[in-house]
PDB file of C-alpha atoms in Angstrom:
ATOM      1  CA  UNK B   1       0.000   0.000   0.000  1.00  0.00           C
ATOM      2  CA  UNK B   2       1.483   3.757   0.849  1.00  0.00           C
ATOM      3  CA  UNK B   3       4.314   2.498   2.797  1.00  0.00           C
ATOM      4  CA  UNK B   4       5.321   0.706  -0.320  1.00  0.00           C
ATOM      5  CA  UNK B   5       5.007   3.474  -2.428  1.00  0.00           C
ATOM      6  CA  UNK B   6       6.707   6.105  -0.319  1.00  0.00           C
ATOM      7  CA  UNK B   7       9.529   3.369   0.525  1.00  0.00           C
ATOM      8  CA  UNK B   8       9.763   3.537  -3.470  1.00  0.00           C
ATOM      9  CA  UNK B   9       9.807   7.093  -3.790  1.00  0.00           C
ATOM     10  CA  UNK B  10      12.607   7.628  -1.150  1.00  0.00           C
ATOM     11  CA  UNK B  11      14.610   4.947  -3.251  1.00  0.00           C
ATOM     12  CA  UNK B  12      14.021   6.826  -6.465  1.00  0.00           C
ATOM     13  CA  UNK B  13      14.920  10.145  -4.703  1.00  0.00           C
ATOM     14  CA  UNK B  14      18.384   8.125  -2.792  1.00  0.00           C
ATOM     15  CA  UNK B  15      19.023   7.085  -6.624  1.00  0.00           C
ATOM     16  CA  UNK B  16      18.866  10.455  -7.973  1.00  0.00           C
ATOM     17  CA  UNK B  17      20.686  12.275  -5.152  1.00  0.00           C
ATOM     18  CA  UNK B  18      23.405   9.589  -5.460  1.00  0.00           C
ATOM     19  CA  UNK B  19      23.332   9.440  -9.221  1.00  0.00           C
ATOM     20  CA  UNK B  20      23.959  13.741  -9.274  1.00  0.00           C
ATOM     21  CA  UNK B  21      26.732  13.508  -6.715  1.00  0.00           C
ATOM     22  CA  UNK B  22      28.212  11.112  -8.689  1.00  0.00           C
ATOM     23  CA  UNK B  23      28.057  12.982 -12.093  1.00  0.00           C
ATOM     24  CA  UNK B  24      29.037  16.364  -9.815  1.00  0.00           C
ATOM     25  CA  UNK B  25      32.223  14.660  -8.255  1.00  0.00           C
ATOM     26  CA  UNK B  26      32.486  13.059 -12.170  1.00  0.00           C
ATOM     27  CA  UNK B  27      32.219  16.737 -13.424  1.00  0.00           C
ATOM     28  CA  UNK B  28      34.691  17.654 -11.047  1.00  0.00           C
ATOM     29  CA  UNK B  29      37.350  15.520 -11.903  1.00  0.00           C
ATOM     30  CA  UNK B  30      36.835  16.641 -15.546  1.00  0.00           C
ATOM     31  CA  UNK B  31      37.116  20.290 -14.488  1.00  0.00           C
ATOM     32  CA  UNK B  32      40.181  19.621 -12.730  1.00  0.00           C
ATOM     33  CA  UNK B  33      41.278  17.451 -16.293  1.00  0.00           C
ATOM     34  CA  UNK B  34      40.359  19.966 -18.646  1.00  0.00           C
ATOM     35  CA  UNK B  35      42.096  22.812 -16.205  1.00  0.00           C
ATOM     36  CA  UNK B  36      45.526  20.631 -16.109  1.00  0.00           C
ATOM     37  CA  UNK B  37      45.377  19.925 -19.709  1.00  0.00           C
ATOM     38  CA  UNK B  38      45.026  23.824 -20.304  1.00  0.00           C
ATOM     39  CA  UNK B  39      48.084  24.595 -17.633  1.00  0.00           C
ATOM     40  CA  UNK B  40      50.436  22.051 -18.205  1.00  0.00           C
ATOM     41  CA  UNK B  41      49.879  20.278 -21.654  1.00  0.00           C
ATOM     42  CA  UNK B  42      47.828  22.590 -24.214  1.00  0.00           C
ATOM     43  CA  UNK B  43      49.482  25.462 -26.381  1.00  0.00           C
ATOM     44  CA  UNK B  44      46.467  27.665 -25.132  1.00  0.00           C
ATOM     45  CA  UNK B  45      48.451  28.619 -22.082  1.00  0.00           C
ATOM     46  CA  UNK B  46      51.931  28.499 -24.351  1.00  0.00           C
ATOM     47  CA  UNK B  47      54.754  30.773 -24.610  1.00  0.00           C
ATOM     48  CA  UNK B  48      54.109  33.869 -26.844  1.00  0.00           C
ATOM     49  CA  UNK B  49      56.328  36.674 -25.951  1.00  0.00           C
ATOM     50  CA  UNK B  50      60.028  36.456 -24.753  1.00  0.00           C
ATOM     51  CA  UNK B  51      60.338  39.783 -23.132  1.00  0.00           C
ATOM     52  CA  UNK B  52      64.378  40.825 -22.156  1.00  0.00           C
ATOM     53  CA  UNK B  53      65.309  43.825 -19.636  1.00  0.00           C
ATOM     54  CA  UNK B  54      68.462  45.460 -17.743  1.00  0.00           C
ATOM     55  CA  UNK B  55      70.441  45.332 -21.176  1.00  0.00           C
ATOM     56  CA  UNK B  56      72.603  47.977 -22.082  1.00  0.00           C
ATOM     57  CA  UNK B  57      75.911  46.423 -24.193  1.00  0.00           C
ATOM     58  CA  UNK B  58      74.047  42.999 -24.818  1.00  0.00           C
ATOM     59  CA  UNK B  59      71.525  43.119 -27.627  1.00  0.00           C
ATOM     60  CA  UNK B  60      67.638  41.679 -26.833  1.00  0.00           C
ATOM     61  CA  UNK B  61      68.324  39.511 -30.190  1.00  0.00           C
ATOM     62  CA  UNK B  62      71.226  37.613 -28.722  1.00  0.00           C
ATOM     63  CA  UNK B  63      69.751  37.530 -25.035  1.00  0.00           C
ATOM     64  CA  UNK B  64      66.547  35.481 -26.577  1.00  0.00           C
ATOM     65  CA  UNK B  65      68.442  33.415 -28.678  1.00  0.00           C
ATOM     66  CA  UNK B  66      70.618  32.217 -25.665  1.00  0.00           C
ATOM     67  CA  UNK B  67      67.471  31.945 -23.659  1.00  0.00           C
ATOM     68  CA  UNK B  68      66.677  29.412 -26.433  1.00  0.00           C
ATOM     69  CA  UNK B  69      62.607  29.196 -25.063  1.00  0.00           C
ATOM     70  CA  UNK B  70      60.784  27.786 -27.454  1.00  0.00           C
ATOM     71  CA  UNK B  71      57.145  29.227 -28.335  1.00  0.00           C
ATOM     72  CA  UNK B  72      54.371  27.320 -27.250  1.00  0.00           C
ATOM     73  CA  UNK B  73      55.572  25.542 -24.513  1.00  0.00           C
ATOM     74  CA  UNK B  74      52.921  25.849 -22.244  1.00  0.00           C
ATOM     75  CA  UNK B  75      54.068  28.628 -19.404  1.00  0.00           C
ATOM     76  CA  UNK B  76      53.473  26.230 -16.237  1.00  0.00           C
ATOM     77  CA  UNK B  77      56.392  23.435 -17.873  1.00  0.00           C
ATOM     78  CA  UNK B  78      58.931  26.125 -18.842  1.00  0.00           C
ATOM     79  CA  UNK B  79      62.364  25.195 -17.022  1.00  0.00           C
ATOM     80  CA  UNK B  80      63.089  28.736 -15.296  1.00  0.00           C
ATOM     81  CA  UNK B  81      66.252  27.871 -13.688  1.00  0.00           C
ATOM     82  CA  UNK B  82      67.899  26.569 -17.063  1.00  0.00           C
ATOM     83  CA  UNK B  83      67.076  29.253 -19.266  1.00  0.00           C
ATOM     84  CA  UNK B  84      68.218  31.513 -16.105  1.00  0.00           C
ATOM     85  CA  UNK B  85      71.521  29.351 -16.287  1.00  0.00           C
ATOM     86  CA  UNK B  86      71.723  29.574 -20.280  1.00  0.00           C
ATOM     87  CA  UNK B  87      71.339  33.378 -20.223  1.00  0.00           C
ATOM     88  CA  UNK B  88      73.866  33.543 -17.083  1.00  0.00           C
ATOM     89  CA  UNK B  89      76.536  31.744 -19.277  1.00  0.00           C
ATOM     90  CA  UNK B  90      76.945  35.320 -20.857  1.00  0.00           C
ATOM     91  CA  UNK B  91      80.320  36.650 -19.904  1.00  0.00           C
ATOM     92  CA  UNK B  92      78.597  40.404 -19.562  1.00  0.00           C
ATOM     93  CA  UNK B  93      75.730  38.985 -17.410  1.00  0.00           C
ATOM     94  CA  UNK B  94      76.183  39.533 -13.851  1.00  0.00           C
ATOM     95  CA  UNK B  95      72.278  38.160 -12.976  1.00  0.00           C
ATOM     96  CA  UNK B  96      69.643  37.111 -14.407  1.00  0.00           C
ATOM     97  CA  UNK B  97      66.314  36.698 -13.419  1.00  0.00           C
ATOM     98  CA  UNK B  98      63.309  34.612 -15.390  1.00  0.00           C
ATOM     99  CA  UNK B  99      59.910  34.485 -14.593  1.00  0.00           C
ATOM    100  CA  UNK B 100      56.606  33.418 -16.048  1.00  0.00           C
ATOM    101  CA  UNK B 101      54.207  36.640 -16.718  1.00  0.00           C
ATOM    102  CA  UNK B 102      50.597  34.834 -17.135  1.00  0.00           C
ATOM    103  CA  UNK B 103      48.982  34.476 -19.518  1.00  0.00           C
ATOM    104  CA  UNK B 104      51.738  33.751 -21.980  1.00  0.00           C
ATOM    105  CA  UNK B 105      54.529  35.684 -21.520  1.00  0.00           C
ATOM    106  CA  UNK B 106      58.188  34.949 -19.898  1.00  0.00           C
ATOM    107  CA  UNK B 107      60.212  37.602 -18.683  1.00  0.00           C
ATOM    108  CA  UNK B 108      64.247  37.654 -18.319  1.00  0.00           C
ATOM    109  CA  UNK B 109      65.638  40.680 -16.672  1.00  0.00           C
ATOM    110  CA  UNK B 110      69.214  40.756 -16.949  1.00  0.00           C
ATOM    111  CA  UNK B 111      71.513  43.084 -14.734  1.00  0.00           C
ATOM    112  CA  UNK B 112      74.880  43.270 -16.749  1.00  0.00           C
ATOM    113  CA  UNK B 113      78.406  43.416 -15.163  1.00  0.00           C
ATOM    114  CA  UNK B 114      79.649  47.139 -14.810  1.00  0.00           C
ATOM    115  CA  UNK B 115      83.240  47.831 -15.507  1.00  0.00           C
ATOM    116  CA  UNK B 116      85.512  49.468 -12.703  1.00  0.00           C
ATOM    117  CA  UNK B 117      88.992  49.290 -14.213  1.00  0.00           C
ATOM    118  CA  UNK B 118      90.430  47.296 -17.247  1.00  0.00           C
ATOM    119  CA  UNK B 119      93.241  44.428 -17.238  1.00  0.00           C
ATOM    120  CA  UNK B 120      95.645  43.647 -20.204  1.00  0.00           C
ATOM    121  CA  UNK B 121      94.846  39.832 -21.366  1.00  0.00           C
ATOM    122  CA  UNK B 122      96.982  38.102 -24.029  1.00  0.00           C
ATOM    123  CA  UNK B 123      97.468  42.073 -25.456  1.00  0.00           C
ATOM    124  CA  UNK B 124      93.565  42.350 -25.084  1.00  0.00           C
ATOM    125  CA  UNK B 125      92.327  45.608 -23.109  1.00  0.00           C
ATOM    126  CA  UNK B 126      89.623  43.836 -21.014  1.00  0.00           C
ATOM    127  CA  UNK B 127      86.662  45.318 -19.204  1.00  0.00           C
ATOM    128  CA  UNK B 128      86.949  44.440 -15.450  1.00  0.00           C
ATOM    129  CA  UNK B 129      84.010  43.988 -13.027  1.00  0.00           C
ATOM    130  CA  UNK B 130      84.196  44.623  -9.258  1.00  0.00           C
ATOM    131  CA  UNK B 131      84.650  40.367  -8.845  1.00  0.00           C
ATOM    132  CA  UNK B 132      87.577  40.634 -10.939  1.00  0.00           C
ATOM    133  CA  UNK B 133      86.032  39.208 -13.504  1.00  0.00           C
ATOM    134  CA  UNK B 134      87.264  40.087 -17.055  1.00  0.00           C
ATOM    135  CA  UNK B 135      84.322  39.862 -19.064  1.00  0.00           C
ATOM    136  CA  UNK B 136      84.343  42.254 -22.361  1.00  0.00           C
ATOM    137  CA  UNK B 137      87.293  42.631 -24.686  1.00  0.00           C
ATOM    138  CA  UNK B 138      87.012  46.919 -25.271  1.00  0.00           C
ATOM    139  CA  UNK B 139      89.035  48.943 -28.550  1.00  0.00           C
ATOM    140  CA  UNK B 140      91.471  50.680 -26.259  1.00  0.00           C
ATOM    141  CA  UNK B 141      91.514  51.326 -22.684  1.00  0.00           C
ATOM    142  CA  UNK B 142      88.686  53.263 -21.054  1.00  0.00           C
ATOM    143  CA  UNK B 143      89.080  57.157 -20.089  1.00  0.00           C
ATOM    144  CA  UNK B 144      88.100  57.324 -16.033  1.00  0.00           C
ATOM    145  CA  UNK B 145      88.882  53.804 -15.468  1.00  0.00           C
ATOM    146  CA  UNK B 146      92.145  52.460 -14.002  1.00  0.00           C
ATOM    147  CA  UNK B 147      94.195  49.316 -15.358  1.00  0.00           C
ATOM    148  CA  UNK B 148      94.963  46.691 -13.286  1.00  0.00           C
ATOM    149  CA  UNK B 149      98.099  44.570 -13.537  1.00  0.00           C
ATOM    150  CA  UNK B 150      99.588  41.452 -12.037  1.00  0.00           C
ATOM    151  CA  UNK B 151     103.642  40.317 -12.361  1.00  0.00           C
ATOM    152  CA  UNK B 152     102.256  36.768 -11.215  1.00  0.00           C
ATOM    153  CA  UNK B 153     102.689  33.990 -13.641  1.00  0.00           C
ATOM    154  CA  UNK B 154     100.617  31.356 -11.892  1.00  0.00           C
ATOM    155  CA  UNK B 155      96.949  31.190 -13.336  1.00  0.00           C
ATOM    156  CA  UNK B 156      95.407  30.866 -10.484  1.00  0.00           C
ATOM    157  CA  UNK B 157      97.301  33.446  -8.304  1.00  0.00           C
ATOM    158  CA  UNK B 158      96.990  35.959 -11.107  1.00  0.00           C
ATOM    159  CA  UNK B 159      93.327  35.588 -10.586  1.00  0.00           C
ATOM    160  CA  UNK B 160      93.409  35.652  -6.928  1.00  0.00           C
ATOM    161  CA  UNK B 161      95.706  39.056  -7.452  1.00  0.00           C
ATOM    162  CA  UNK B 162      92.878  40.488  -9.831  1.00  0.00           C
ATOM    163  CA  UNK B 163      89.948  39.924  -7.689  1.00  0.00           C
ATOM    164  CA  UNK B 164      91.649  41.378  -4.897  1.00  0.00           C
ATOM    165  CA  UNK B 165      92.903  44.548  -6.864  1.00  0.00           C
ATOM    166  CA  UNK B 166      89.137  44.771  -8.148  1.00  0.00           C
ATOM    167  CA  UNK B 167      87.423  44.703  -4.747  1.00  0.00           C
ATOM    168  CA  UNK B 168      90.243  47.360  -3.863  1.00  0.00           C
ATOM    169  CA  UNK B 169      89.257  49.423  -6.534  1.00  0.00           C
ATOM    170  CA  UNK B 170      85.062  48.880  -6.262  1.00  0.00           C
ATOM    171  CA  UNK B 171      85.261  50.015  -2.383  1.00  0.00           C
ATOM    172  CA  UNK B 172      87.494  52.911  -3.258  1.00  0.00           C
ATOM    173  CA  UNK B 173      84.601  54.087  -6.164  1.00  0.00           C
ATOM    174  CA  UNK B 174      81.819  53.467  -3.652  1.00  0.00           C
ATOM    175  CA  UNK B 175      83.633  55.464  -0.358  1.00  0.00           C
ATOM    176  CA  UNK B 176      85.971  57.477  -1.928  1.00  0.00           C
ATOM    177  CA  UNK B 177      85.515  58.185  -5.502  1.00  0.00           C
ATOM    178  CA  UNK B 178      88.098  61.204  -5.579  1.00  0.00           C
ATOM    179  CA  UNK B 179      90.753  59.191  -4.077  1.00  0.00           C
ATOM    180  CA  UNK B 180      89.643  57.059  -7.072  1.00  0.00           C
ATOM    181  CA  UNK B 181      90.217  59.779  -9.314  1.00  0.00           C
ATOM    182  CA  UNK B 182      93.929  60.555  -7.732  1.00  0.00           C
ATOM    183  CA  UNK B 183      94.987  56.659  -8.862  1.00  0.00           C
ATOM    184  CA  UNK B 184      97.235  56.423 -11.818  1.00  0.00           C
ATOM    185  CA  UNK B 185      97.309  52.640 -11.521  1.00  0.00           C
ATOM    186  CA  UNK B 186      97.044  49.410  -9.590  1.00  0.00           C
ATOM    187  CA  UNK B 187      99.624  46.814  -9.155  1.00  0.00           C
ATOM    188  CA  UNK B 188      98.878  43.195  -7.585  1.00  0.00           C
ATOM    189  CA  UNK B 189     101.792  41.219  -7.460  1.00  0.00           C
ATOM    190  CA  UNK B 190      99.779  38.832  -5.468  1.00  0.00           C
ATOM    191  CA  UNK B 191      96.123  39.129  -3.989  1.00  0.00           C
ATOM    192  CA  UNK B 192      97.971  39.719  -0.139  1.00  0.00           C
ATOM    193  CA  UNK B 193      99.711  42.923  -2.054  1.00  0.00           C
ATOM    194  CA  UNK B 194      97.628  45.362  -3.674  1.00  0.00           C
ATOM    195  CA  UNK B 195      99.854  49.223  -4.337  1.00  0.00           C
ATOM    196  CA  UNK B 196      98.095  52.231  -5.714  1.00  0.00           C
ATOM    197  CA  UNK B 197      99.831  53.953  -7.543  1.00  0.00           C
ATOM    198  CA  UNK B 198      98.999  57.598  -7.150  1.00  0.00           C
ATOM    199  CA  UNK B 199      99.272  61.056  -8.675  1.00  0.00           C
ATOM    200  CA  UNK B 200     102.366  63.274  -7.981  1.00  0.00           C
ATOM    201  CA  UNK B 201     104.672  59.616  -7.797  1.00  0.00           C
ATOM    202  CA  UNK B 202     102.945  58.824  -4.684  1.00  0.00           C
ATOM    203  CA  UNK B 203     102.619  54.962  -3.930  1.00  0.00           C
ATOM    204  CA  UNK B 204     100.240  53.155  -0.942  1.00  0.00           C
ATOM    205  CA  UNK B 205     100.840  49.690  -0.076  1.00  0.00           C
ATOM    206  CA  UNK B 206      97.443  48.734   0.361  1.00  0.00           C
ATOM    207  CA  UNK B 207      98.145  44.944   1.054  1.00  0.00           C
ATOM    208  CA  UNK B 208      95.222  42.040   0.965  1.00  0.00           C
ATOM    209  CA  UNK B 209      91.339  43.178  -0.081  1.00  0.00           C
ATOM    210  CA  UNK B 210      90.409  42.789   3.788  1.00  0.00           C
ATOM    211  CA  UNK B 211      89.317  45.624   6.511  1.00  0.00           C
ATOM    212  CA  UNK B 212      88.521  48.261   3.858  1.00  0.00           C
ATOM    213  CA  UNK B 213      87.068  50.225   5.932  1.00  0.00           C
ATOM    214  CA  UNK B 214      90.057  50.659   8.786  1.00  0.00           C
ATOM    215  CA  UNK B 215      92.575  51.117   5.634  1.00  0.00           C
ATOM    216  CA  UNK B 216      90.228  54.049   3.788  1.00  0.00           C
ATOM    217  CA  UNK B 217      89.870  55.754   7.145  1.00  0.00           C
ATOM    218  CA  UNK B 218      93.478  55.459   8.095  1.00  0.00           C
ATOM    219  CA  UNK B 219      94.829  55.869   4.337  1.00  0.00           C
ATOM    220  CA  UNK B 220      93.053  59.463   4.457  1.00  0.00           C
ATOM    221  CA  UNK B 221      94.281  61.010   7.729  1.00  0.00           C
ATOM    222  CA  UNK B 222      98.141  59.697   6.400  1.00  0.00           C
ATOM    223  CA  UNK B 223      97.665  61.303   2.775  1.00  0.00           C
ATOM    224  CA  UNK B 224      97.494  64.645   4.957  1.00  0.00           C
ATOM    225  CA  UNK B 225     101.623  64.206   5.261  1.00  0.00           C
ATOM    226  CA  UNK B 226     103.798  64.563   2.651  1.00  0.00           C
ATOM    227  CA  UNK B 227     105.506  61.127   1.791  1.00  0.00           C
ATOM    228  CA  UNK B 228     106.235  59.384  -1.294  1.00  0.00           C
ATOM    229  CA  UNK B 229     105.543  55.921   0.243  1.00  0.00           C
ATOM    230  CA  UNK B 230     102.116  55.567   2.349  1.00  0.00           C
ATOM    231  CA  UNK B 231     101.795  51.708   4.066  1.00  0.00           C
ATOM    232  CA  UNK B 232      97.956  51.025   5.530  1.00  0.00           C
ATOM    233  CA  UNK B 233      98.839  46.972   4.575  1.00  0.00           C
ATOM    234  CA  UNK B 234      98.300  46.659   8.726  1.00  0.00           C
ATOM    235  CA  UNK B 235      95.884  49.498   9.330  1.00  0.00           C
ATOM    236  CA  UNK B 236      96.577  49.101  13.012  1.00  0.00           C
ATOM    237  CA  UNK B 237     100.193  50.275  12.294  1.00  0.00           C
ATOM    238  CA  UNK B 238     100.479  52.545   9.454  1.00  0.00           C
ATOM    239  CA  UNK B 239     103.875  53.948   8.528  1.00  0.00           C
ATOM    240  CA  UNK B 240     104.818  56.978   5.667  1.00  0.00           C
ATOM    241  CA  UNK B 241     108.187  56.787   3.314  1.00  0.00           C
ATOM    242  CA  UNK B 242     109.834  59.607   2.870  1.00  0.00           C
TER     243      UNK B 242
END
């Protein structure tokens, strides 16, 4: 009778209700398909620009080309950190930054080395950064910028003597950037004896790249005496040459 019937009814309506979660959750889980298949597989979501910033010596052209991102790739499966290590394998690039700009485009800002003196190389005038990196070969050397030289022989302690004389000369342009403009030259022997060599035949034994700061503050009170020879290479104990 009516029990029957409504006992029917109530497994009709359980049916349904189940039947709608099911195609919801089943709707779902195509959502979710379709939405991964856009992201990670589909050219919808590709690669369409290649935008390049921060250059000023490198040209976009080459940047790109290094970059070597192919269009289409969908944005969500590009490799950042290889295209940032592809584009860092530029000798002018100091660092280099990649990110994906949704919808479609991928963005490399580049910050390029900056030269702060210039090194002889096999006869080359070379562009030096404040690592000691030589990293541009230039025409002839640059007005305003100082050369850097090393007697040693050694690769490796040439190098050392470089990045030392470098740092010297980077702390010196950030402190005291007319002291800067008094130095004829720098000489590096080794990386524990960096020498200015300074206007009027004036020379200053500068010593290792370490405790800037102590040598700078010391190295200006001692320039107020006339010497030829100035020695801050132990800032603690700094001594003049007549």
């Amino acid at each position: 009778g009516m029990t029957e019937q409504r006992f029917h009814e109530r497994r009709r309506r359980d049916r349904r209700k189940r039947l709608l979660r099911w195609a919801g959750g089943l709707g779902a889980v195509v959502l979710v398909g379709v939405l991964v298949w856009l992201v990670w597989f589909s050219h919808v979501l590709g690669v369409r620009d290649v935008e390049v910033e921060g250059t000023r010596t490198l040209g976009v052209k080459q940047v790109r080309s290094v970059a070597d991102v192919r269009l289409g790739t969908p944005l969500a499966r590009l490799d950042t950190a290889a295209v940032e290590a592809r584009v860092a394998g530029l000798p002018a690039v100091e660092r280099v930054e990649v990110r994906r700009s949704w919808p479609r485009t991928v963005r490399v800002e580049v910050t390029e080395r900056t030269a702060v003196a210039w090194t002889r190389v096999d006869g080359d005038v070379r562009a030096l950064d404040r690592f000691g990196i030589d990293y541009r070969t230039l025409r002839q050397p640059p007005r305003g910028l100082v050369e850097v030289s090393t007697s040693a022989t050694d690769p490796r302690q040439r190098q050392l003597a470089v990045v030392a004389a470098a740092a010297v000369v980077a702390r010196l342009e950030k402190d005291d950037p007319d002291l800067l403009k008094a130095v004829r030259a720098v000489e590096a022997p080794s990386r524990d004896a960096v020498t200015l060599r300074l206007s009027r035949d004036r020379t200053v034994t500068w010593g290792s790249a370490a405790k800037p700061e102590q040598k700078l503050k010391v190295l200006r009170a001692l320039l107020r005496i006339r010497a030829r020879g100035y020695d801050v290479s132990a800032p603690e104990q700094p001594t003049t040459r007549q």
